[in-house]
C-alpha cells in the first residue's frame, strides 16, 4: 500500500515555519517609549489597585500589592529605566507578569494592544550598554518603533 502525499500538506510546511517566528505581544507605553512583552509572560492587567509602599527598597520599587492573597512587588518601569517622573494618570495600570515562576507587577503609563510581532524583524538596539532593560526593537509598518523588554533583566534584583 503506497502513501499518498497531499500537495497542500507540502505547501503548508513553510507557513508553519513562518508562524513559529511570530509571537503575540502586549504593547504598552512608559514615558516616551512604546514597549512590548510576550503575552506568555502576561497574567493580567489591573487598574486602580492600591500599592503599599515599602521602606528601604530601591526607588523604582513602588511597593507591593495584594492580588487575591498573593503579595507581588510592583516596579515603576519609568523609574527602573532611569526616566524619572510620576507615573500616575487615569490610564496608568499594573501589568502582572510571570517570568520564570517569578511574579511581579510593572507600573506603566497605558496599555495599547496585542500585536503579532515577527521575531525575524527584531533588531538589536544600537546603544545596548546604555539600556540594560531593553533587548531589541522592531520597526512597525506605520514607522513606529516598539522596544522589547528584557524579561530576565526586569526580574533580576541587580541594578
Short mmCIF file of N, CA and C in Angstrom, two decimals:
data_model
loop_
_atom_site.label_atom_id
_atom_site.label_comp_id
_atom_site.label_asym_id
_atom_site.label_seq_id
_atom_site.Cartn_x
_atom_site.Cartn_y
_atom_site.Cartn_z
N UNK A 1 0.84 -1.17 0.00
CA UNK A 1 0.00 0.00 0.00
C UNK A 1 0.89 1.24 0.00
N UNK A 2 0.69 2.08 -0.95
CA UNK A 2 1.52 3.28 -1.03
C UNK A 2 0.83 4.46 -0.37
N UNK A 3 1.66 5.32 0.22
CA UNK A 3 1.11 6.52 0.87
C UNK A 3 1.02 7.63 -0.15
N UNK A 4 -0.08 8.30 -0.14
CA UNK A 4 -0.22 9.47 -1.00
C UNK A 4 0.07 10.71 -0.18
N UNK A 5 0.86 11.58 -0.74
CA UNK A 5 1.17 12.85 -0.07
C UNK A 5 0.36 13.93 -0.74
N UNK A 6 -0.38 14.62 0.05
CA UNK A 6 -1.21 15.70 -0.44
C UNK A 6 -0.33 16.91 -0.76
N UNK A 7 -0.49 17.48 -1.94
CA UNK A 7 0.30 18.66 -2.32
C UNK A 7 0.07 19.81 -1.36
N UNK A 8 -1.13 19.93 -0.82
CA UNK A 8 -1.44 21.02 0.11
C UNK A 8 -0.60 20.90 1.38
N UNK A 9 -0.37 19.67 1.87
CA UNK A 9 0.44 19.47 3.07
C UNK A 9 1.87 19.95 2.85
N UNK A 10 2.42 19.68 1.68
CA UNK A 10 3.78 20.13 1.36
C UNK A 10 3.84 21.65 1.34
N UNK A 11 2.84 22.28 0.79
CA UNK A 11 2.84 23.73 0.72
C UNK A 11 2.65 24.39 2.08
N UNK A 12 2.05 23.68 3.03
CA UNK A 12 1.79 24.26 4.34
C UNK A 12 3.02 24.28 5.24
N UNK A 13 4.03 23.52 4.95
CA UNK A 13 5.22 23.45 5.80
C UNK A 13 5.91 24.80 5.96
N UNK A 14 6.19 25.56 4.88
CA UNK A 14 6.83 26.85 5.07
C UNK A 14 5.96 27.80 5.91
N UNK A 15 4.65 27.72 5.76
CA UNK A 15 3.78 28.58 6.57
C UNK A 15 3.92 28.26 8.05
N UNK A 16 4.07 26.97 8.38
CA UNK A 16 4.24 26.59 9.78
C UNK A 16 5.54 27.17 10.33
N UNK A 17 6.61 27.13 9.51
CA UNK A 17 7.88 27.73 9.95
C UNK A 17 7.71 29.23 10.13
N UNK A 18 7.01 29.88 9.22
CA UNK A 18 6.78 31.32 9.31
C UNK A 18 6.04 31.67 10.60
N UNK A 19 5.02 30.88 10.95
CA UNK A 19 4.24 31.16 12.15
C UNK A 19 5.04 30.93 13.42
N UNK A 20 6.06 30.07 13.38
CA UNK A 20 6.84 29.80 14.58
C UNK A 20 7.70 31.00 14.98
N UNK A 21 7.93 31.92 14.07
CA UNK A 21 8.72 33.10 14.41
C UNK A 21 7.85 34.30 14.78
N UNK A 22 6.54 34.13 14.74
CA UNK A 22 5.62 35.21 15.09
C UNK A 22 5.16 34.99 16.51
N UNK A 23 5.25 36.05 17.31
CA UNK A 23 4.87 35.96 18.72
C UNK A 23 3.83 37.03 19.04
N UNK A 24 2.82 36.64 19.81
CA UNK A 24 1.80 37.60 20.26
C UNK A 24 2.39 38.38 21.42
N UNK A 25 2.31 39.70 21.32
CA UNK A 25 2.92 40.56 22.32
C UNK A 25 1.95 41.66 22.75
N UNK A 26 2.03 42.00 24.02
CA UNK A 26 1.26 43.11 24.56
C UNK A 26 2.09 44.37 24.41
N UNK A 27 1.52 45.41 23.82
CA UNK A 27 2.23 46.68 23.69
C UNK A 27 1.70 47.66 24.72
N UNK A 28 2.59 48.49 25.24
CA UNK A 28 2.22 49.47 26.26
C UNK A 28 3.18 50.64 26.20
N UNK A 29 2.81 51.71 26.89
CA UNK A 29 3.63 52.92 26.90
C UNK A 29 4.20 53.17 28.28
N UNK A 30 5.44 53.62 28.29
CA UNK A 30 6.10 54.04 29.52
C UNK A 30 6.99 55.22 29.14
N UNK A 31 6.62 56.39 29.64
CA UNK A 31 7.33 57.60 29.23
C UNK A 31 7.09 57.84 27.76
N UNK A 32 8.15 58.09 27.03
CA UNK A 32 8.05 58.34 25.59
C UNK A 32 8.24 57.08 24.76
N UNK A 33 8.34 55.93 25.41
CA UNK A 33 8.63 54.69 24.70
C UNK A 33 7.38 53.84 24.51
N UNK A 34 7.35 53.14 23.38
CA UNK A 34 6.34 52.10 23.16
C UNK A 34 7.09 50.78 23.33
N UNK A 35 6.65 49.99 24.28
CA UNK A 35 7.34 48.76 24.63
C UNK A 35 6.44 47.57 24.35
N UNK A 36 7.04 46.39 24.28
CA UNK A 36 6.24 45.18 24.15
C UNK A 36 6.86 44.04 24.94
N UNK A 37 5.99 43.11 25.31
CA UNK A 37 6.42 41.91 26.03
C UNK A 37 5.55 40.76 25.55
N UNK A 38 6.11 39.58 25.47
CA UNK A 38 5.36 38.42 25.02
C UNK A 38 4.16 38.16 25.93
N UNK A 39 3.04 37.83 25.33
CA UNK A 39 1.84 37.56 26.12
C UNK A 39 2.00 36.29 26.97
N UNK A 40 3.00 35.47 26.68
CA UNK A 40 3.20 34.27 27.51
C UNK A 40 3.64 34.64 28.93
N UNK A 41 4.13 35.87 29.13
CA UNK A 41 4.53 36.33 30.46
C UNK A 41 3.41 37.11 31.16
N UNK A 42 2.41 37.55 30.41
CA UNK A 42 1.37 38.41 30.97
C UNK A 42 0.28 37.57 31.63
N UNK A 43 0.03 37.86 32.91
CA UNK A 43 -1.03 37.17 33.64
C UNK A 43 -2.32 37.97 33.54
N UNK A 44 -2.24 39.26 33.86
CA UNK A 44 -3.41 40.12 33.78
C UNK A 44 -2.99 41.58 33.84
N UNK A 45 -3.97 42.45 33.58
CA UNK A 45 -3.76 43.89 33.65
C UNK A 45 -4.77 44.41 34.66
N UNK A 46 -4.29 45.19 35.63
CA UNK A 46 -5.20 45.71 36.66
C UNK A 46 -5.12 47.23 36.73
N UNK A 47 -6.25 47.83 37.01
CA UNK A 47 -6.35 49.29 37.16
C UNK A 47 -6.76 49.63 38.59
N UNK A 48 -6.46 50.84 39.00
CA UNK A 48 -6.93 51.36 40.29
C UNK A 48 -6.66 50.41 41.45
N UNK A 49 -5.46 49.90 41.54
CA UNK A 49 -5.11 49.00 42.63
C UNK A 49 -4.22 49.74 43.61
N UNK A 50 -4.48 49.58 44.87
CA UNK A 50 -3.71 50.25 45.92
C UNK A 50 -2.34 49.59 46.08
N UNK A 51 -1.30 50.43 46.02
CA UNK A 51 0.07 49.95 46.18
C UNK A 51 0.56 50.36 47.57
N UNK A 52 1.03 49.39 48.35
CA UNK A 52 1.56 49.66 49.68
C UNK A 52 3.05 49.93 49.57
N UNK A 53 3.49 51.15 49.92
CA UNK A 53 4.93 51.45 49.82
C UNK A 53 5.75 50.65 50.82
N UNK A 54 7.00 50.39 50.47
CA UNK A 54 7.93 49.68 51.34
C UNK A 54 9.12 50.58 51.64
N UNK A 55 9.58 50.57 52.90
CA UNK A 55 10.79 51.34 53.21
C UNK A 55 12.04 50.58 52.80
N UNK A 56 13.11 51.31 52.57
CA UNK A 56 14.44 50.73 52.33
C UNK A 56 14.50 49.79 51.13
N UNK A 57 13.81 50.15 50.06
CA UNK A 57 13.93 49.39 48.81
C UNK A 57 14.39 50.36 47.73
N UNK A 58 14.80 49.82 46.62
CA UNK A 58 15.23 50.66 45.50
C UNK A 58 14.11 51.62 45.12
N UNK A 59 14.45 52.83 44.68
CA UNK A 59 13.42 53.83 44.36
C UNK A 59 12.43 53.38 43.29
N UNK A 60 12.84 52.50 42.38
CA UNK A 60 11.94 52.06 41.33
C UNK A 60 10.92 51.02 41.80
N UNK A 61 11.09 50.48 43.01
CA UNK A 61 10.09 49.58 43.58
C UNK A 61 9.02 50.46 44.23
N UNK A 62 7.85 50.52 43.60
CA UNK A 62 6.77 51.36 44.12
C UNK A 62 6.18 50.79 45.40
N UNK A 63 6.30 49.49 45.59
CA UNK A 63 5.76 48.83 46.77
C UNK A 63 5.25 47.45 46.42
N UNK A 64 4.22 47.03 47.16
CA UNK A 64 3.64 45.71 46.94
C UNK A 64 2.13 45.83 46.80
N UNK A 65 1.55 44.82 46.15
CA UNK A 65 0.10 44.73 46.09
C UNK A 65 -0.31 43.35 46.58
N UNK A 66 -1.52 43.27 47.11
CA UNK A 66 -2.10 42.00 47.50
C UNK A 66 -3.11 41.65 46.42
N UNK A 67 -2.75 40.70 45.59
CA UNK A 67 -3.61 40.30 44.48
C UNK A 67 -4.19 38.92 44.80
N UNK A 68 -5.41 38.92 45.31
CA UNK A 68 -6.11 37.69 45.69
C UNK A 68 -5.24 36.80 46.59
N UNK A 69 -4.61 37.42 47.59
CA UNK A 69 -3.81 36.68 48.56
C UNK A 69 -2.35 36.50 48.18
N UNK A 70 -1.98 36.86 46.96
CA UNK A 70 -0.58 36.75 46.54
C UNK A 70 0.05 38.14 46.63
N UNK A 71 1.17 38.25 47.34
CA UNK A 71 1.87 39.53 47.50
C UNK A 71 2.87 39.66 46.36
N UNK A 72 2.72 40.75 45.58
CA UNK A 72 3.58 40.98 44.43
C UNK A 72 4.29 42.32 44.54
N UNK A 73 5.60 42.35 44.22
CA UNK A 73 6.28 43.64 44.13
C UNK A 73 5.82 44.36 42.86
N UNK A 74 5.79 45.70 42.93
CA UNK A 74 5.43 46.50 41.77
C UNK A 74 6.60 47.39 41.41
N UNK A 75 7.05 47.27 40.16
CA UNK A 75 8.19 48.04 39.65
C UNK A 75 7.65 49.18 38.78
N UNK A 76 8.06 50.40 39.09
CA UNK A 76 7.73 51.54 38.23
C UNK A 76 8.70 51.50 37.06
N UNK A 77 8.19 51.16 35.90
CA UNK A 77 9.05 50.93 34.74
C UNK A 77 9.83 52.18 34.33
N UNK A 78 9.19 53.36 34.44
CA UNK A 78 9.91 54.60 34.07
C UNK A 78 11.10 54.82 35.00
N UNK A 79 10.89 54.64 36.29
CA UNK A 79 12.00 54.82 37.23
C UNK A 79 13.07 53.75 37.03
N UNK A 80 12.64 52.53 36.74
CA UNK A 80 13.60 51.42 36.53
C UNK A 80 14.49 51.69 35.31
N UNK A 81 13.93 52.39 34.32
CA UNK A 81 14.70 52.70 33.13
C UNK A 81 15.39 54.06 33.23
N UNK A 82 15.31 54.68 34.41
CA UNK A 82 16.01 55.93 34.63
C UNK A 82 15.35 57.13 34.00
N UNK A 83 14.05 57.03 33.68
CA UNK A 83 13.36 58.15 33.04
C UNK A 83 12.79 59.14 34.04
N UNK A 84 12.57 58.72 35.28
CA UNK A 84 12.03 59.61 36.29
C UNK A 84 10.61 60.04 36.00
N UNK A 85 10.11 60.92 36.83
CA UNK A 85 8.76 61.44 36.64
C UNK A 85 7.73 60.58 37.33
N UNK A 86 6.56 61.18 37.54
CA UNK A 86 5.46 60.49 38.19
C UNK A 86 4.70 59.67 37.16
N UNK A 87 4.33 58.47 37.53
CA UNK A 87 3.66 57.55 36.60
C UNK A 87 2.20 57.36 37.00
N UNK A 88 1.50 58.45 37.30
CA UNK A 88 0.11 58.26 37.69
C UNK A 88 -0.81 59.15 36.87
N UNK A 89 -1.75 58.51 36.21
CA UNK A 89 -2.78 59.20 35.43
C UNK A 89 -3.99 58.28 35.38
N UNK A 90 -5.01 58.67 34.67
CA UNK A 90 -6.20 57.83 34.56
C UNK A 90 -5.92 56.53 33.81
N UNK A 91 -4.94 56.53 32.92
CA UNK A 91 -4.65 55.34 32.13
C UNK A 91 -3.53 54.48 32.73
N UNK A 92 -2.93 54.92 33.84
CA UNK A 92 -1.88 54.15 34.49
C UNK A 92 -2.43 52.81 34.96
N UNK A 93 -1.66 51.75 34.73
CA UNK A 93 -2.12 50.43 35.17
C UNK A 93 -0.92 49.56 35.54
N UNK A 94 -1.23 48.43 36.13
CA UNK A 94 -0.21 47.46 36.52
C UNK A 94 -0.39 46.23 35.63
N UNK A 95 0.70 45.84 34.97
CA UNK A 95 0.70 44.61 34.20
C UNK A 95 1.34 43.54 35.08
N UNK A 96 0.58 42.50 35.41
CA UNK A 96 1.09 41.42 36.24
C UNK A 96 1.76 40.40 35.33
N UNK A 97 3.02 40.10 35.66
CA UNK A 97 3.84 39.21 34.84
C UNK A 97 4.29 37.99 35.62
N UNK A 98 4.54 36.92 34.90
CA UNK A 98 5.16 35.72 35.46
C UNK A 98 6.38 35.43 34.59
N UNK A 99 7.56 35.65 35.16
CA UNK A 99 8.81 35.44 34.42
C UNK A 99 9.60 34.37 35.14
N UNK A 100 9.69 33.20 34.53
CA UNK A 100 10.39 32.05 35.14
C UNK A 100 9.92 31.80 36.57
N UNK A 101 8.62 31.75 36.76
CA UNK A 101 7.96 31.49 38.05
C UNK A 101 8.16 32.62 39.06
N UNK A 102 8.61 33.78 38.63
CA UNK A 102 8.69 34.96 39.49
C UNK A 102 7.56 35.89 39.07
N UNK A 103 6.67 36.18 40.00
CA UNK A 103 5.54 37.06 39.70
C UNK A 103 5.86 38.47 40.18
N UNK A 104 5.54 39.44 39.34
CA UNK A 104 5.72 40.83 39.70
C UNK A 104 4.79 41.69 38.86
N UNK A 105 4.61 42.91 39.29
CA UNK A 105 3.80 43.85 38.54
C UNK A 105 4.69 44.97 38.01
N UNK A 106 4.36 45.47 36.83
CA UNK A 106 5.07 46.65 36.33
C UNK A 106 4.04 47.76 36.14
N UNK A 107 4.39 48.92 36.64
CA UNK A 107 3.53 50.10 36.54
C UNK A 107 3.87 50.80 35.24
N UNK A 108 2.87 50.96 34.36
CA UNK A 108 3.08 51.57 33.05
C UNK A 108 2.08 52.70 32.85
N UNK A 109 2.39 53.59 31.91
CA UNK A 109 1.50 54.73 31.64
C UNK A 109 0.18 54.29 31.03
N UNK A 110 0.22 53.38 30.06
CA UNK A 110 -1.01 52.88 29.45
C UNK A 110 -0.72 51.62 28.65
N UNK A 111 -1.75 50.81 28.50
CA UNK A 111 -1.67 49.61 27.67
C UNK A 111 -2.26 49.96 26.32
N UNK A 112 -1.63 49.49 25.27
CA UNK A 112 -2.11 49.77 23.91
C UNK A 112 -2.94 48.63 23.36
N UNK A 113 -2.29 47.58 22.88
CA UNK A 113 -3.00 46.47 22.25
C UNK A 113 -2.09 45.25 22.18
N UNK A 114 -2.68 44.14 21.76
CA UNK A 114 -1.91 42.92 21.50
C UNK A 114 -1.64 42.87 20.00
N UNK A 115 -0.37 42.66 19.65
CA UNK A 115 0.02 42.59 18.24
C UNK A 115 0.86 41.34 18.01
N UNK A 116 0.89 40.89 16.76
CA UNK A 116 1.77 39.80 16.36
C UNK A 116 3.06 40.41 15.84
N UNK A 117 4.19 40.02 16.44
CA UNK A 117 5.49 40.53 16.03
C UNK A 117 6.32 39.38 15.49
N UNK A 118 6.82 39.56 14.27
CA UNK A 118 7.69 38.57 13.66
C UNK A 118 9.09 38.75 14.26
N UNK A 119 9.54 37.74 14.97
CA UNK A 119 10.83 37.82 15.67
C UNK A 119 12.00 37.97 14.70
N UNK A 120 11.80 37.62 13.43
CA UNK A 120 12.84 37.81 12.43
C UNK A 120 13.10 39.30 12.16
N UNK A 121 12.11 40.14 12.47
CA UNK A 121 12.24 41.58 12.22
C UNK A 121 12.81 42.35 13.42
N UNK A 122 13.04 41.67 14.54
CA UNK A 122 13.58 42.33 15.73
C UNK A 122 15.06 42.58 15.53
N UNK A 123 15.46 43.83 15.77
CA UNK A 123 16.87 44.23 15.60
C UNK A 123 17.46 44.58 16.96
N UNK A 124 18.79 44.50 17.07
CA UNK A 124 19.41 44.93 18.32
C UNK A 124 19.31 46.45 18.48
N UNK A 125 19.28 46.89 19.72
CA UNK A 125 19.26 48.32 20.00
C UNK A 125 20.69 48.84 19.84
N UNK A 126 20.88 49.94 19.09
CA UNK A 126 22.24 50.42 18.81
C UNK A 126 23.09 50.71 20.06
N UNK A 127 22.48 51.20 21.12
CA UNK A 127 23.23 51.53 22.33
C UNK A 127 22.86 50.59 23.47
N UNK A 128 23.06 49.30 23.26
CA UNK A 128 22.64 48.28 24.22
C UNK A 128 23.18 48.52 25.62
N UNK A 129 24.42 48.91 25.73
CA UNK A 129 25.01 49.11 27.05
C UNK A 129 24.32 50.21 27.83
N UNK A 130 23.75 51.15 27.14
CA UNK A 130 23.08 52.26 27.80
C UNK A 130 21.69 51.89 28.31
N UNK A 131 21.11 50.83 27.79
CA UNK A 131 19.75 50.47 28.17
C UNK A 131 19.69 48.98 28.45
N UNK A 132 19.92 48.59 29.70
CA UNK A 132 20.02 47.17 30.01
C UNK A 132 18.68 46.47 30.17
N UNK A 133 17.57 47.18 30.17
CA UNK A 133 16.27 46.54 30.28
C UNK A 133 15.62 46.24 28.94
N UNK A 134 16.19 46.75 27.88
CA UNK A 134 15.63 46.53 26.55
C UNK A 134 16.57 45.62 25.77
N UNK A 135 15.99 44.66 25.05
CA UNK A 135 16.85 43.73 24.33
C UNK A 135 16.59 43.66 22.83
N UNK A 136 15.78 44.53 22.30
CA UNK A 136 15.55 44.54 20.87
C UNK A 136 14.53 45.59 20.49
N UNK A 137 14.44 45.84 19.19
CA UNK A 137 13.47 46.81 18.70
C UNK A 137 12.95 46.34 17.35
N UNK A 138 11.73 46.75 17.05
CA UNK A 138 11.14 46.39 15.77
C UNK A 138 10.46 47.64 15.22
N UNK A 139 10.64 47.85 13.92
CA UNK A 139 10.00 48.99 13.27
C UNK A 139 8.72 48.46 12.62
N UNK A 140 7.60 49.03 13.04
CA UNK A 140 6.31 48.58 12.55
C UNK A 140 6.03 49.18 11.17
N UNK A 141 4.98 48.68 10.52
CA UNK A 141 4.64 49.13 9.17
C UNK A 141 4.35 50.63 9.10
N UNK A 142 3.81 51.19 10.20
CA UNK A 142 3.50 52.63 10.21
C UNK A 142 4.71 53.49 10.55
N UNK A 143 5.88 52.86 10.75
CA UNK A 143 7.10 53.61 11.04
C UNK A 143 7.40 53.76 12.52
N UNK A 144 6.46 53.38 13.39
CA UNK A 144 6.71 53.50 14.83
C UNK A 144 7.69 52.41 15.27
N UNK A 145 8.42 52.70 16.34
CA UNK A 145 9.43 51.78 16.86
C UNK A 145 8.93 51.23 18.19
N UNK A 146 8.87 49.90 18.29
CA UNK A 146 8.50 49.22 19.51
C UNK A 146 9.76 48.58 20.08
N UNK A 147 9.96 48.71 21.39
CA UNK A 147 11.14 48.14 22.04
C UNK A 147 10.73 46.97 22.92
N UNK A 148 11.54 45.94 22.90
CA UNK A 148 11.27 44.71 23.65
C UNK A 148 11.87 44.79 25.06
N UNK A 149 11.06 44.42 26.04
CA UNK A 149 11.54 44.35 27.43
C UNK A 149 12.35 43.07 27.61
N UNK A 150 13.52 43.17 28.22
CA UNK A 150 14.34 42.01 28.57
C UNK A 150 13.79 41.44 29.88
N UNK A 151 13.04 40.37 29.79
CA UNK A 151 12.37 39.81 30.96
C UNK A 151 13.34 39.37 32.04
N UNK A 152 14.47 38.79 31.64
CA UNK A 152 15.46 38.32 32.63
C UNK A 152 16.01 39.50 33.42
N UNK A 153 16.32 40.60 32.74
CA UNK A 153 16.85 41.78 33.42
C UNK A 153 15.77 42.42 34.31
N UNK A 154 14.54 42.41 33.86
CA UNK A 154 13.45 43.00 34.63
C UNK A 154 13.22 42.26 35.94
N UNK A 155 13.29 40.94 35.88
CA UNK A 155 13.02 40.15 37.09
C UNK A 155 14.25 40.01 37.98
N UNK A 156 15.41 40.44 37.50
CA UNK A 156 16.63 40.34 38.29
C UNK A 156 16.68 41.44 39.35
N UNK A 157 17.37 41.16 40.44
CA UNK A 157 17.49 42.14 41.52
C UNK A 157 18.70 43.05 41.34
N UNK A 158 19.52 42.78 40.33
CA UNK A 158 20.70 43.61 40.08
C UNK A 158 20.26 44.92 39.45
N UNK A 159 20.99 46.00 39.75
CA UNK A 159 20.68 47.30 39.14
C UNK A 159 21.45 47.51 37.87
#
